[in-house]
């Protein structure tokens, strides 16, 4: 017979952030100790409440913010009773009682009921359209209101109120924030920072009424307005009350547990009844209650340790810091910043940059900090604040932040470098710098997502994303002793892009397996990151000699079309310089009808996109387009994409040169070339710049006396205006410079590194020297480009449509019919 | 009943590549590794249904072309930290011919 150990029963009331974090920590420490049952009033798994603000603002979806899905509970043998509320705790029989009357026994009980929004006791507070901001249900109601109504009033100018107001504004509502005092977020900000914040929110369209006291909420069947103490009224279809939270301890109080402003707990998170624990916003510990997740997670750890019967960790309270989650506004506050006779202040105000910093000292120590506009040093100050560091020796330069205290690095990285390993980077999840650095070097992490997956840093509210990125940059790129010296190409090797390119040439390596063998790749066939990179490097180094490895090409380049989310493809025929003819348009129309192509769309690069083509139809579609004289537009390529032009001197009354003609010339010369990342060109006929040349990889702006050549712009994930490279007098010179520039980029750029990033890395001066000043080198670069073009200017569509290349790619291997 | 079905010659699938087999229940992707092993999986990524057959194959894994989930060909499991699983089918090579086993009987058309 199996001797089955009867497990103790742990019941958790409250399926929220603190309760479930405790359960997670408990499972890590003692996975089999308890039979766990979780009750939650809300009908979901556990989600990240912090991120309700971005959900409201439309930057995230509810699915994005789920922390523990229903499957998670199942996988961990936890009984989740979602949508069920506990109505009573019977301490005599050790049972909890649900609203429906079910009684569930417990050996240990954890109360994590969070808090409720305070609803001011105003006349009209129960009218439909008056809501708090606490859970998914509230957010749903706000989103609904934003589609049905126009005017919203948010009562309360604190963190929550401003995030609610920002979200509603993003959803198109007119929002007025009503605040009792004359400073926003007065608990976190001083009047100057509060004023700066108000100004930038006003610039975004938020309206403030403050100081103002709300006297009544008006309306019959639904809220219609708000009346203030001074007798004025404001129309409103939605009123959000965000004046504060009240710990939710009714249940505990009724059960006879000692409560004051929250459920009173000891340093081991136990209530006066040793079998009952409590964590989260519902508790009061050493006279403090908390309304931020970082302290709650500290509590969760201690509580889990105790429940697991491991160690004697105690909770000693937390010092908190705050950030506002309104995209584009940087604000940080920590500690105590009320002025006082025994306190000193250091203030830096730079109105031009919109930066304000105030550090408050007492007894040579930092006791408070308010930062606005530049918050990079927030964690650094916060660390010293918590450590009680004597800062008198750095007092003079303190306000300039960590970066200015000695190590003279660039940008934010130096301040990250100056942080101690114990400095907390991610406040929500309590991840310190040391832990991130260690994960990066031990596990060879390279991306923000890697770090998120492995350390949880920056995976909750996201405010620390910038810092985590800097830790990454500093750990990978700097001279941190335990970290790899240079960024390896990918996880399959320790060698960098530059190493690989150099060795390919030195050792005359001419195939992917040869490179992998010689450079001792750590994986058998590399991965989706390094194989396309190696394929490109070999192709660029040995034109005419290296045979392109189709299986190392991303699918788009393998099938010469762009894969779409449903597995169909899009087809973009080339239109030289963005110019087409009635014949071509007719052929496109015919193809679209013949193959039932669902969407025909004009692209940003002045081309026509046929979307939703089935893979097996591709060769036939191409054959028809080929017949009408069209070739592949390479809209899928890490290569020359499009040359956008304006009509220039041929038509435009302002045109100074034949911009269309030059664009076509460039495109005819350069099409088919492979590059490290996509390359987009544009030619504008005058400085009015209708072809938007100054945000392209290479842009030409024509002027009376010649052609200005610009490059290294971007208008995608990042927006960056171009750098001016040089001005030339003739079209031929323009062509030569642009081709030479592109060739240099082909030879030096890292795979997937856009031209602007390459320029950042090697510097504009370096590039100008070799492409503009050194004429001999320019010619040589041009020649090398021209040489390799002989091998790449064969239309890949015609190759596949009528010359039988890659026939297998487009047909199924077999078709089965189930009998 | 499991029944082995002949689906074509090994040479018709590129090394480190894949071809699809059409079935009424959706496409099955048949992969060929560098050492000529074959694996068959539903042609649907556990993430958002991307066609795995169009991915880059490396060792015994494939990277989904849509958002770079990496899937183990043998088990169909996503490689951590990603999660999810795709259904696999028995597949084998005998004398240069690829065979696939489906649970129901099927006929090649
Ligand atoms: C919009 C918003 C933005 C925020 N932004 C930040 C931020 O940027 N940074 C930060 O640190 N904090 C932020 N917070 C605060 C943070 O979300 C809370 O501190 C945290 O969620 C509290 O965790 P908890 O487990 O104590 O309570 P909760 O997460 O509220 O969990 C309590 C759960 O218990 C359930 N419950 C209550 N009573 C019962 C019962 N009798 N039976 C069954 N279930 C019950 C409730 O329905 C709830 O689901 C924000 C909060 C909101 C609302
Ligand atoms: S950029 Fe100048 S030349 Fe070209 S269309 Fe605009 S105004 Fe005319
Ligand atoms: S912006 Fe580009 S990547 Fe994003 S959804 Fe549109 S087409 Fe796709
Ligand atoms: S569908 Fe495969 S990774 Fe998203």
mmCIF file of N, CA and C in Angstrom, chain A residues 325-400:
data_model
loop_
_atom_site.group_PDB
_atom_site.id
_atom_site.type_symbol
_atom_site.label_atom_id
_atom_site.label_comp_id
_atom_site.label_asym_id
_atom_site.label_seq_id
_atom_site.Cartn_x
_atom_site.Cartn_y
_atom_site.Cartn_z
ATOM 1 N N UNK A 325 3.919 56.084 -14.842
ATOM 2 C CA UNK A 325 3.941 55.348 -16.098
ATOM 3 C C UNK A 325 3.126 56.068 -17.170
ATOM 4 N N UNK A 326 3.568 57.230 -17.556
ATOM 5 C CA UNK A 326 2.957 57.912 -18.695
ATOM 6 C C UNK A 326 4.045 57.995 -19.741
ATOM 7 N N UNK A 327 3.814 57.319 -20.873
ATOM 8 C CA UNK A 327 4.854 57.216 -21.875
ATOM 9 C C UNK A 327 5.369 58.597 -22.246
ATOM 10 N N UNK A 328 6.663 58.771 -22.191
ATOM 11 C CA UNK A 328 7.241 60.045 -22.611
ATOM 12 C C UNK A 328 7.496 61.003 -21.462
ATOM 13 N N UNK A 329 7.070 60.645 -20.248
ATOM 14 C CA UNK A 329 7.342 61.534 -19.118
ATOM 15 C C UNK A 329 8.223 60.790 -18.123
ATOM 16 N N UNK A 330 9.379 61.383 -17.802
ATOM 17 C CA UNK A 330 10.303 60.732 -16.884
ATOM 18 C C UNK A 330 10.248 61.415 -15.543
ATOM 19 N N UNK A 331 9.936 60.656 -14.552
ATOM 20 C CA UNK A 331 9.738 61.244 -13.250
ATOM 21 C C UNK A 331 10.097 60.218 -12.195
ATOM 22 N N UNK A 332 10.859 60.639 -11.217
ATOM 23 C CA UNK A 332 11.274 59.715 -10.178
ATOM 24 C C UNK A 332 11.221 60.420 -8.836
ATOM 25 N N UNK A 333 10.777 59.710 -7.833
ATOM 26 C CA UNK A 333 10.733 60.320 -6.513
ATOM 27 C C UNK A 333 10.962 59.262 -5.454
ATOM 28 N N UNK A 334 11.730 59.610 -4.421
ATOM 29 C CA UNK A 334 11.966 58.668 -3.337
ATOM 30 C C UNK A 334 12.217 59.430 -2.057
ATOM 31 N N UNK A 335 11.805 58.810 -0.961
ATOM 32 C CA UNK A 335 12.134 59.329 0.358
ATOM 33 C C UNK A 335 11.347 60.576 0.727
ATOM 34 N N UNK A 336 11.977 61.366 1.606
ATOM 35 C CA UNK A 336 11.294 62.486 2.245
ATOM 36 C C UNK A 336 11.879 63.773 1.692
ATOM 37 N N UNK A 337 11.029 64.616 1.112
ATOM 38 C CA UNK A 337 11.599 65.807 0.488
ATOM 39 C C UNK A 337 10.976 67.090 1.019
ATOM 40 N N UNK A 338 10.236 66.964 2.135
ATOM 41 C CA UNK A 338 9.702 68.188 2.723
ATOM 42 C C UNK A 338 10.876 68.987 3.272
ATOM 43 N N UNK A 339 10.917 70.317 3.012
ATOM 44 C CA UNK A 339 12.034 71.088 3.525
ATOM 45 C C UNK A 339 11.983 71.136 5.055
ATOM 46 N N UNK A 340 13.110 71.341 5.674
ATOM 47 C CA UNK A 340 13.151 71.397 7.135
ATOM 48 C C UNK A 340 14.421 72.096 7.570
ATOM 49 N N UNK A 341 14.477 72.593 8.790
ATOM 50 C CA UNK A 341 15.626 73.372 9.258
ATOM 51 C C UNK A 341 16.908 72.540 9.281
ATOM 52 N N UNK A 342 16.799 71.247 9.537
ATOM 53 C CA UNK A 342 18.001 70.423 9.642
ATOM 54 C C UNK A 342 18.381 69.817 8.302
ATOM 55 N N UNK A 343 17.684 70.246 7.233
ATOM 56 C CA UNK A 343 17.957 69.623 5.943
ATOM 57 C C UNK A 343 18.645 70.580 4.989
ATOM 58 N N UNK A 344 19.416 70.020 4.093
ATOM 59 C CA UNK A 344 20.056 70.823 3.052
ATOM 60 C C UNK A 344 19.515 70.348 1.722
ATOM 61 N N UNK A 345 19.525 71.227 0.733
ATOM 62 C CA UNK A 345 19.032 70.793 -0.559
ATOM 63 C C UNK A 345 20.029 71.127 -1.638
ATOM 64 N N UNK A 346 20.100 70.275 -2.645
ATOM 65 C CA UNK A 346 20.869 70.609 -3.827
ATOM 66 C C UNK A 346 19.897 70.574 -4.990
ATOM 67 N N UNK A 347 19.867 71.654 -5.740
ATOM 68 C CA UNK A 347 18.871 71.733 -6.802
ATOM 69 C C UNK A 347 19.561 72.029 -8.126
ATOM 70 N N UNK A 348 19.120 71.360 -9.156
ATOM 71 C CA UNK A 348 19.619 71.660 -10.491
ATOM 72 C C UNK A 348 18.397 71.851 -11.373
ATOM 73 N N UNK A 349 18.378 72.973 -12.079
ATOM 74 C CA UNK A 349 17.223 73.211 -12.926
ATOM 75 C C UNK A 349 17.707 73.652 -14.288
ATOM 76 N N UNK A 350 17.342 72.922 -15.320
ATOM 77 C CA UNK A 350 17.786 73.239 -16.662
ATOM 78 C C UNK A 350 16.514 73.341 -17.500
ATOM 79 N N UNK A 351 16.017 74.564 -17.582
ATOM 80 C CA UNK A 351 14.713 74.739 -18.218
ATOM 81 C C UNK A 351 14.739 74.328 -19.685
ATOM 82 N N UNK A 352 15.871 74.549 -20.368
ATOM 83 C CA UNK A 352 15.946 74.201 -21.783
ATOM 84 C C UNK A 352 15.762 72.726 -22.024
ATOM 85 N N UNK A 353 16.436 71.928 -21.206
ATOM 86 C CA UNK A 353 16.316 70.486 -21.377
ATOM 87 C C UNK A 353 15.097 69.938 -20.661
ATOM 88 N N UNK A 354 14.393 70.795 -19.902
ATOM 89 C CA UNK A 354 13.246 70.309 -19.140
ATOM 90 C C UNK A 354 13.680 69.359 -18.039
ATOM 91 N N UNK A 355 14.816 69.680 -17.412
ATOM 92 C CA UNK A 355 15.326 68.795 -16.375
ATOM 93 C C UNK A 355 15.298 69.509 -15.033
ATOM 94 N N UNK A 356 14.862 68.789 -14.014
ATOM 95 C CA UNK A 356 14.856 69.329 -12.665
ATOM 96 C C UNK A 356 15.287 68.214 -11.724
ATOM 97 N N UNK A 357 16.240 68.536 -10.858
ATOM 98 C CA UNK A 357 16.676 67.528 -9.897
ATOM 99 C C UNK A 357 16.796 68.175 -8.526
ATOM 100 N N UNK A 358 16.296 67.529 -7.534
ATOM 101 C CA UNK A 358 16.437 68.055 -6.185
ATOM 102 C C UNK A 358 16.813 66.906 -5.262
ATOM 103 N N UNK A 359 17.947 67.072 -4.599
ATOM 104 C CA UNK A 359 18.418 66.040 -3.684
ATOM 105 C C UNK A 359 18.380 66.643 -2.282
ATOM 106 N N UNK A 360 17.802 65.934 -1.343
ATOM 107 C CA UNK A 360 17.670 66.460 0.010
ATOM 108 C C UNK A 360 18.601 65.664 0.923
ATOM 109 N N UNK A 361 19.446 66.421 1.667
ATOM 110 C CA UNK A 361 20.431 65.776 2.539
ATOM 111 C C UNK A 361 20.105 66.084 3.985
ATOM 112 N N UNK A 362 20.444 65.149 4.835
ATOM 113 C CA UNK A 362 20.316 65.367 6.279
ATOM 114 C C UNK A 362 21.451 64.577 6.916
ATOM 115 N N UNK A 363 22.187 65.178 7.788
ATOM 116 C CA UNK A 363 23.333 64.514 8.431
ATOM 117 C C UNK A 363 24.246 63.855 7.403
ATOM 118 N N UNK A 364 24.590 64.555 6.354
ATOM 119 C CA UNK A 364 25.509 64.066 5.318
ATOM 120 C C UNK A 364 24.939 62.886 4.515
ATOM 121 N N UNK A 365 23.668 62.605 4.685
ATOM 122 C CA UNK A 365 23.087 61.468 3.965
ATOM 123 C C UNK A 365 21.929 61.931 3.091
ATOM 124 N N UNK A 366 21.703 61.178 2.016
ATOM 125 C CA UNK A 366 20.547 61.491 1.169
ATOM 126 C C UNK A 366 19.282 60.994 1.862
ATOM 127 N N UNK A 367 18.292 61.867 2.031
ATOM 128 C CA UNK A 367 17.032 61.392 2.601
ATOM 129 C C UNK A 367 15.881 61.474 1.607
ATOM 130 N N UNK A 368 16.121 62.195 0.508
ATOM 131 C CA UNK A 368 15.047 62.277 -0.464
ATOM 132 C C UNK A 368 15.590 62.713 -1.816
ATOM 133 N N UNK A 369 14.863 62.373 -2.881
ATOM 134 C CA UNK A 369 15.276 62.794 -4.213
ATOM 135 C C UNK A 369 14.048 62.948 -5.086
ATOM 136 N N UNK A 370 14.012 64.031 -5.848
ATOM 137 C CA UNK A 370 12.952 64.234 -6.827
ATOM 138 C C UNK A 370 13.629 64.527 -8.156
ATOM 139 N N UNK A 371 13.350 63.738 -9.160
ATOM 140 C CA UNK A 371 13.989 63.939 -10.461
ATOM 141 C C UNK A 371 12.901 64.080 -11.511
ATOM 142 N N UNK A 372 13.091 65.027 -12.413
ATOM 143 C CA UNK A 372 12.127 65.186 -13.481
ATOM 144 C C UNK A 372 12.892 65.384 -14.781
ATOM 145 N N UNK A 373 12.503 64.662 -15.830
ATOM 146 C CA UNK A 373 13.122 64.872 -17.139
ATOM 147 C C UNK A 373 14.329 63.985 -17.379
ATOM 148 N N UNK A 374 15.116 63.766 -16.338
ATOM 149 C CA UNK A 374 16.292 62.894 -16.480
ATOM 150 C C UNK A 374 16.346 62.039 -15.229
ATOM 151 N N UNK A 375 15.872 60.815 -15.346
ATOM 152 C CA UNK A 375 15.714 59.990 -14.154
ATOM 153 C C UNK A 375 16.722 58.864 -14.090
ATOM 154 N N UNK A 376 17.709 58.960 -14.960
ATOM 155 C CA UNK A 376 18.641 57.854 -15.096
ATOM 156 C C UNK A 376 19.342 57.532 -13.775
ATOM 157 N N UNK A 377 19.582 58.559 -12.966
ATOM 158 C CA UNK A 377 20.313 58.330 -11.729
ATOM 159 C C UNK A 377 19.403 57.983 -10.556
ATOM 160 N N UNK A 378 18.103 57.874 -10.815
ATOM 161 C CA UNK A 378 17.166 57.574 -9.741
ATOM 162 C C UNK A 378 17.607 56.400 -8.872
ATOM 163 N N UNK A 379 17.855 55.245 -9.462
ATOM 164 C CA UNK A 379 18.224 54.098 -8.643
ATOM 165 C C UNK A 379 19.524 54.316 -7.858
ATOM 166 N N UNK A 380 20.405 55.101 -8.443
ATOM 167 C CA UNK A 380 21.674 55.343 -7.767
ATOM 168 C C UNK A 380 21.460 56.155 -6.485
ATOM 169 N N UNK A 381 20.671 57.224 -6.600
ATOM 170 C CA UNK A 381 20.344 57.998 -5.396
ATOM 171 C C UNK A 381 19.592 57.122 -4.396
ATOM 172 N N UNK A 382 18.663 56.342 -4.943
ATOM 173 C CA UNK A 382 17.821 55.514 -4.085
ATOM 174 C C UNK A 382 18.663 54.520 -3.284
ATOM 175 N N UNK A 383 19.670 53.989 -3.954
ATOM 176 C CA UNK A 383 20.564 53.040 -3.281
ATOM 177 C C UNK A 383 21.277 53.729 -2.108
ATOM 178 N N UNK A 384 21.833 54.918 -2.375
ATOM 179 C CA UNK A 384 22.542 55.629 -1.298
ATOM 180 C C UNK A 384 21.578 56.000 -0.180
ATOM 181 N N UNK A 385 20.357 56.331 -0.574
ATOM 182 C CA UNK A 385 19.358 56.675 0.424
ATOM 183 C C UNK A 385 19.117 55.477 1.345
ATOM 184 N N UNK A 386 18.923 54.317 0.750
ATOM 185 C CA UNK A 386 18.635 53.146 1.573
ATOM 186 C C UNK A 386 19.840 52.687 2.378
ATOM 187 N N UNK A 387 21.032 52.860 1.781
ATOM 188 C CA UNK A 387 22.241 52.429 2.488
ATOM 189 C C UNK A 387 22.672 53.432 3.554
ATOM 190 N N UNK A 388 22.123 54.645 3.491
ATOM 191 C CA UNK A 388 22.564 55.668 4.432
ATOM 192 C C UNK A 388 24.022 56.051 4.225
ATOM 193 N N UNK A 389 24.468 56.079 2.966
ATOM 194 C CA UNK A 389 25.861 56.416 2.656
ATOM 195 C C UNK A 389 26.188 57.855 3.065
ATOM 196 N N UNK A 390 27.373 58.058 3.615
ATOM 197 C CA UNK A 390 27.860 59.412 3.856
ATOM 198 C C UNK A 390 28.307 59.974 2.504
ATOM 199 N N UNK A 391 27.607 60.987 2.016
ATOM 200 C CA UNK A 391 27.904 61.485 0.676
ATOM 201 C C UNK A 391 28.667 62.802 0.701
ATOM 202 N N UNK A 392 29.181 63.198 1.883
ATOM 203 C CA UNK A 392 29.791 64.532 1.956
ATOM 204 C C UNK A 392 30.969 64.691 0.999
ATOM 205 N N UNK A 393 31.721 63.631 0.748
ATOM 206 C CA UNK A 393 32.876 63.762 -0.139
ATOM 207 C C UNK A 393 32.477 64.010 -1.593
ATOM 208 N N UNK A 394 31.254 63.675 -1.971
ATOM 209 C CA UNK A 394 30.878 63.916 -3.370
ATOM 210 C C UNK A 394 29.778 64.958 -3.478
ATOM 211 N N UNK A 395 29.630 65.712 -2.401
ATOM 212 C CA UNK A 395 28.497 66.624 -2.317
ATOM 213 C C UNK A 395 28.398 67.575 -3.509
ATOM 214 N N UNK A 396 29.554 68.154 -3.898
ATOM 215 C CA UNK A 396 29.520 69.165 -4.940
ATOM 216 C C UNK A 396 28.995 68.649 -6.276
ATOM 217 N N UNK A 397 29.310 67.412 -6.562
ATOM 218 C CA UNK A 397 28.926 66.928 -7.892
ATOM 219 C C UNK A 397 27.758 65.966 -7.832
ATOM 220 N N UNK A 398 27.252 65.803 -6.655
ATOM 221 C CA UNK A 398 26.186 64.828 -6.436
ATOM 222 C C UNK A 398 25.013 64.985 -7.406
ATOM 223 N N UNK A 399 24.628 66.239 -7.623
ATOM 224 C CA UNK A 399 23.419 66.467 -8.397
ATOM 225 C C UNK A 399 23.592 66.080 -9.868
ATOM 226 N N UNK A 400 24.848 65.969 -10.321
ATOM 227 C CA UNK A 400 25.061 65.569 -11.713
ATOM 228 C C UNK A 400 24.974 64.067 -11.893
#
